[in-house]
CSV table of C-alpha atoms in Angstrom, one decimal:
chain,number,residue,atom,x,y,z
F,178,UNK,CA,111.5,125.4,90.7
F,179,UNK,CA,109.1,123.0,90.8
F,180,UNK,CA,105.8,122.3,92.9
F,181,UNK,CA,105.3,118.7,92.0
F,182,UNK,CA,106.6,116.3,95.0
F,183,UNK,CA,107.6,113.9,92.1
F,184,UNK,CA,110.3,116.7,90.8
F,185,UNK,CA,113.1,118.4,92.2
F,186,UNK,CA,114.0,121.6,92.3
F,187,UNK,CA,115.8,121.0,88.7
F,188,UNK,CA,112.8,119.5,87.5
F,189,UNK,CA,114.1,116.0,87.7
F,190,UNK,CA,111.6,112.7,88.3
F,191,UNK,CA,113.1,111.8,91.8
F,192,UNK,CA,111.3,109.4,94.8
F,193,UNK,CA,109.7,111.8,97.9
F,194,UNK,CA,111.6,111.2,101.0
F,195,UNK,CA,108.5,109.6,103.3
F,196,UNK,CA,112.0,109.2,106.1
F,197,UNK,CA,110.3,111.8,108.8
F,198,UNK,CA,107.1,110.4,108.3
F,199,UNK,CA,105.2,108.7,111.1
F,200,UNK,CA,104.2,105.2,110.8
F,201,UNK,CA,100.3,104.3,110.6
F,202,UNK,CA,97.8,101.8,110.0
F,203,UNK,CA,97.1,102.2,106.1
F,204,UNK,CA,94.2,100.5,104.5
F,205,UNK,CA,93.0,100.7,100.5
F,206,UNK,CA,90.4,98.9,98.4
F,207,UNK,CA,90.2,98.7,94.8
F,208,UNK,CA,87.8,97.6,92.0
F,209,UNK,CA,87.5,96.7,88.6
F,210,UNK,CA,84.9,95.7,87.0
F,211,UNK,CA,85.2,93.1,83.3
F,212,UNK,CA,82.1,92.8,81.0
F,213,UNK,CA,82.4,89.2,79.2
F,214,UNK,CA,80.3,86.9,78.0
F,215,UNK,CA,77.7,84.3,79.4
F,216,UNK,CA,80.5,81.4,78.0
F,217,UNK,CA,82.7,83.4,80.7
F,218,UNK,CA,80.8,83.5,83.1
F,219,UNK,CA,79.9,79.7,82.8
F,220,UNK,CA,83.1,78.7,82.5
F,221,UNK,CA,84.2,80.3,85.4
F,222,UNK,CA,81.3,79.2,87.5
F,223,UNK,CA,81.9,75.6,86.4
F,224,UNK,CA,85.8,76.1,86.4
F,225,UNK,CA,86.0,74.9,82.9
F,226,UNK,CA,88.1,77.3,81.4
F,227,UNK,CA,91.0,75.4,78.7
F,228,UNK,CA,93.4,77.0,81.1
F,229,UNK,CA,92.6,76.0,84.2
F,230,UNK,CA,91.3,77.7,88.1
F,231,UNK,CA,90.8,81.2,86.9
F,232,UNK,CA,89.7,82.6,89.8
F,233,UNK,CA,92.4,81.2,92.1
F,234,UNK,CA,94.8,81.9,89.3
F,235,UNK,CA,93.0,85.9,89.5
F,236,UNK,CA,93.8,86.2,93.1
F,237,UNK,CA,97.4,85.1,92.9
F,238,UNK,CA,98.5,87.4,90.2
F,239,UNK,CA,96.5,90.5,92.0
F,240,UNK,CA,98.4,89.6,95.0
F,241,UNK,CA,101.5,89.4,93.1
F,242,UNK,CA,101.0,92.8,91.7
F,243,UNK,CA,100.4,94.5,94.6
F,244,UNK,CA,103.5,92.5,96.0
F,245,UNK,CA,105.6,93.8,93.0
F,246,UNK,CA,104.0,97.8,92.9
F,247,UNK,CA,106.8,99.4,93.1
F,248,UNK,CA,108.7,97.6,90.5
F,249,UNK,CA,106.3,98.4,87.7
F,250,UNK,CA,105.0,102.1,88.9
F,251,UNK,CA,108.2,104.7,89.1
F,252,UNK,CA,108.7,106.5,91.6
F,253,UNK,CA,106.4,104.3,94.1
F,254,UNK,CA,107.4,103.2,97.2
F,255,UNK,CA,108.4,99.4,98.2
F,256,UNK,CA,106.2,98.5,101.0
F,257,UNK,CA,105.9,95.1,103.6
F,258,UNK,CA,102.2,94.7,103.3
F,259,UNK,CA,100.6,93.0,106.2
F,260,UNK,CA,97.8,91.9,104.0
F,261,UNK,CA,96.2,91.5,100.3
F,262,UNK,CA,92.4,89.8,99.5
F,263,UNK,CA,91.0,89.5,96.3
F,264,UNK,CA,87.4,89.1,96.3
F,265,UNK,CA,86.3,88.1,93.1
F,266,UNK,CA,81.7,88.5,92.3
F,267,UNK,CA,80.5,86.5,89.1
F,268,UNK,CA,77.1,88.8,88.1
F,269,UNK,CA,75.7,87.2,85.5
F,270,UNK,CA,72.8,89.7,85.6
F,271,UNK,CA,75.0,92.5,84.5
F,272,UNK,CA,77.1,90.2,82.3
F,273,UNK,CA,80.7,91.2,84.4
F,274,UNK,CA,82.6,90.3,87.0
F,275,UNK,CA,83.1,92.3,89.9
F,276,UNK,CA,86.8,92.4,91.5
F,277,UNK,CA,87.6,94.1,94.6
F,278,UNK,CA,91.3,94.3,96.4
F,279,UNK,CA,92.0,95.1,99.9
F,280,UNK,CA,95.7,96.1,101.1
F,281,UNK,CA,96.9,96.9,104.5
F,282,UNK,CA,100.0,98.3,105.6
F,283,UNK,CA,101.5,99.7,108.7
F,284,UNK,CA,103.7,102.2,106.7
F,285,UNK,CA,105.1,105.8,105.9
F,286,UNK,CA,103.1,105.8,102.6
F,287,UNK,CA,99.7,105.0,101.3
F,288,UNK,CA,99.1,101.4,100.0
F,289,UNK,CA,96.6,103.2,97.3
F,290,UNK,CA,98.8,102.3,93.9
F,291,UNK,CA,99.2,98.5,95.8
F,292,UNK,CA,95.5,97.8,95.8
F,293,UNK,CA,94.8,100.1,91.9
F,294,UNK,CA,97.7,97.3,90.6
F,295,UNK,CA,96.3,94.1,92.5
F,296,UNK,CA,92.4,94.8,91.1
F,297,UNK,CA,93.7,95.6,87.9
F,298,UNK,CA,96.2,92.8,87.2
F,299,UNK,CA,93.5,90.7,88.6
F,300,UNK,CA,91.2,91.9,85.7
F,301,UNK,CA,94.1,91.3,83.4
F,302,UNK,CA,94.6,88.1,84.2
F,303,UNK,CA,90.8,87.0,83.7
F,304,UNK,CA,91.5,88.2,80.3
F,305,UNK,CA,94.4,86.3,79.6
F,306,UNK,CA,92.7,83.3,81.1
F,307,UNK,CA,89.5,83.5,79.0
F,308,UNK,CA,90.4,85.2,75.9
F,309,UNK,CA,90.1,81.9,73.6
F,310,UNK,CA,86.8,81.9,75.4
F,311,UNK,CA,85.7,85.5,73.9
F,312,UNK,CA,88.1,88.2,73.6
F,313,UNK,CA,85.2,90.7,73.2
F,314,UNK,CA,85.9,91.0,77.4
F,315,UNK,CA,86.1,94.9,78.2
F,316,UNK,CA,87.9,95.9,81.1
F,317,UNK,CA,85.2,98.5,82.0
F,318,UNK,CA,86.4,100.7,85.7
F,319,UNK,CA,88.9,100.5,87.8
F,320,UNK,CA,89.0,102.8,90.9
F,321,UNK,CA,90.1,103.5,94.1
F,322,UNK,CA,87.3,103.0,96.6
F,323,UNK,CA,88.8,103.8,99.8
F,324,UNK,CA,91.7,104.8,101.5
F,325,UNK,CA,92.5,105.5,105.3
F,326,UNK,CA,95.4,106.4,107.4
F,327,UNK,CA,98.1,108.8,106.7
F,328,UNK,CA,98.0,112.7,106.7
F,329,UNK,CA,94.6,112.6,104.7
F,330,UNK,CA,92.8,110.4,107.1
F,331,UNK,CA,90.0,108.4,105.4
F,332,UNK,CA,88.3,108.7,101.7
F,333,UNK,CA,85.6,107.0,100.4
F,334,UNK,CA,84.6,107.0,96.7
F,335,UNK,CA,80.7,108.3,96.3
């Protein structure tokens, strides 16, 4: 019935067996980008934020979240990730900061939906740490900007 690899042949929501799959080196980066405010971006550079270590607090919760993928996205795959990095870029020329994950995996599946959630809870987070700060933050892009291994091989984003 269906054509979707998310939906059986009843047209129910159901997990794609990945079980004859081959392992292979996997590798995906993310980013996401957060306009704030020069008080942002001072706080942060002078780690004076009410709340505390933002940036250190940013790259735990994105590795968290890329940890804990598959319990918040249905349907996705748990994986043993051999890596996360969260590289975090204050630009304040461009009034943002810059936030870019990296996931590795030796795996049956992509690690693509890992390193989307780790940039974006790592964006979240920034928010949540600085919103007493300015809550006029905008959580501007987040995208996928590269992907290797698997049956697709590599993709970079233009």
């Amino acid at each position: 019935m269906s054509e979707f690899s998310h939906l059986s042949d009843k047209g129910e929501a159901h997990m794609v067996d990945i079980g004859n799959k081959h392992d292979s080196q996997r590798l995906a980066r993310a980013y996401a980008r957060v306009a704030c405010s020069d008080a942002i971006l001072s706080a942060l550079a002078d780690q004076t934020a009410a709340k505390g270590d933002v940036l250190a607090t940013m790259r735990i919760a994105g590795i968290q979240a890329a940890k804990k993928c598959s319990d918040i996205i249905p349907l996705c795959h748990p994986l043993m990730l051999n890596k996360v990095s969260i590289d975090i870029e204050l630009d304040p020329s461009n009034q943002c900061v810059h936030i870019e994950s990296l996931c590795k995996v030796s795996g049956k599946t992509g690690v693509e939906m890992e390193a989307l959630s780790a940039a974006s809870v790592a964006a979240l987070t920034l928010y949540d740490m600085c919103k007493a700060i300015d809550k006029g933050m905008i959580i501007e892009e987040i995208k996928l900007l590269e992907k290797k291994g698997g049956k697709s091989g590599h993709w970079e984003s233009e």
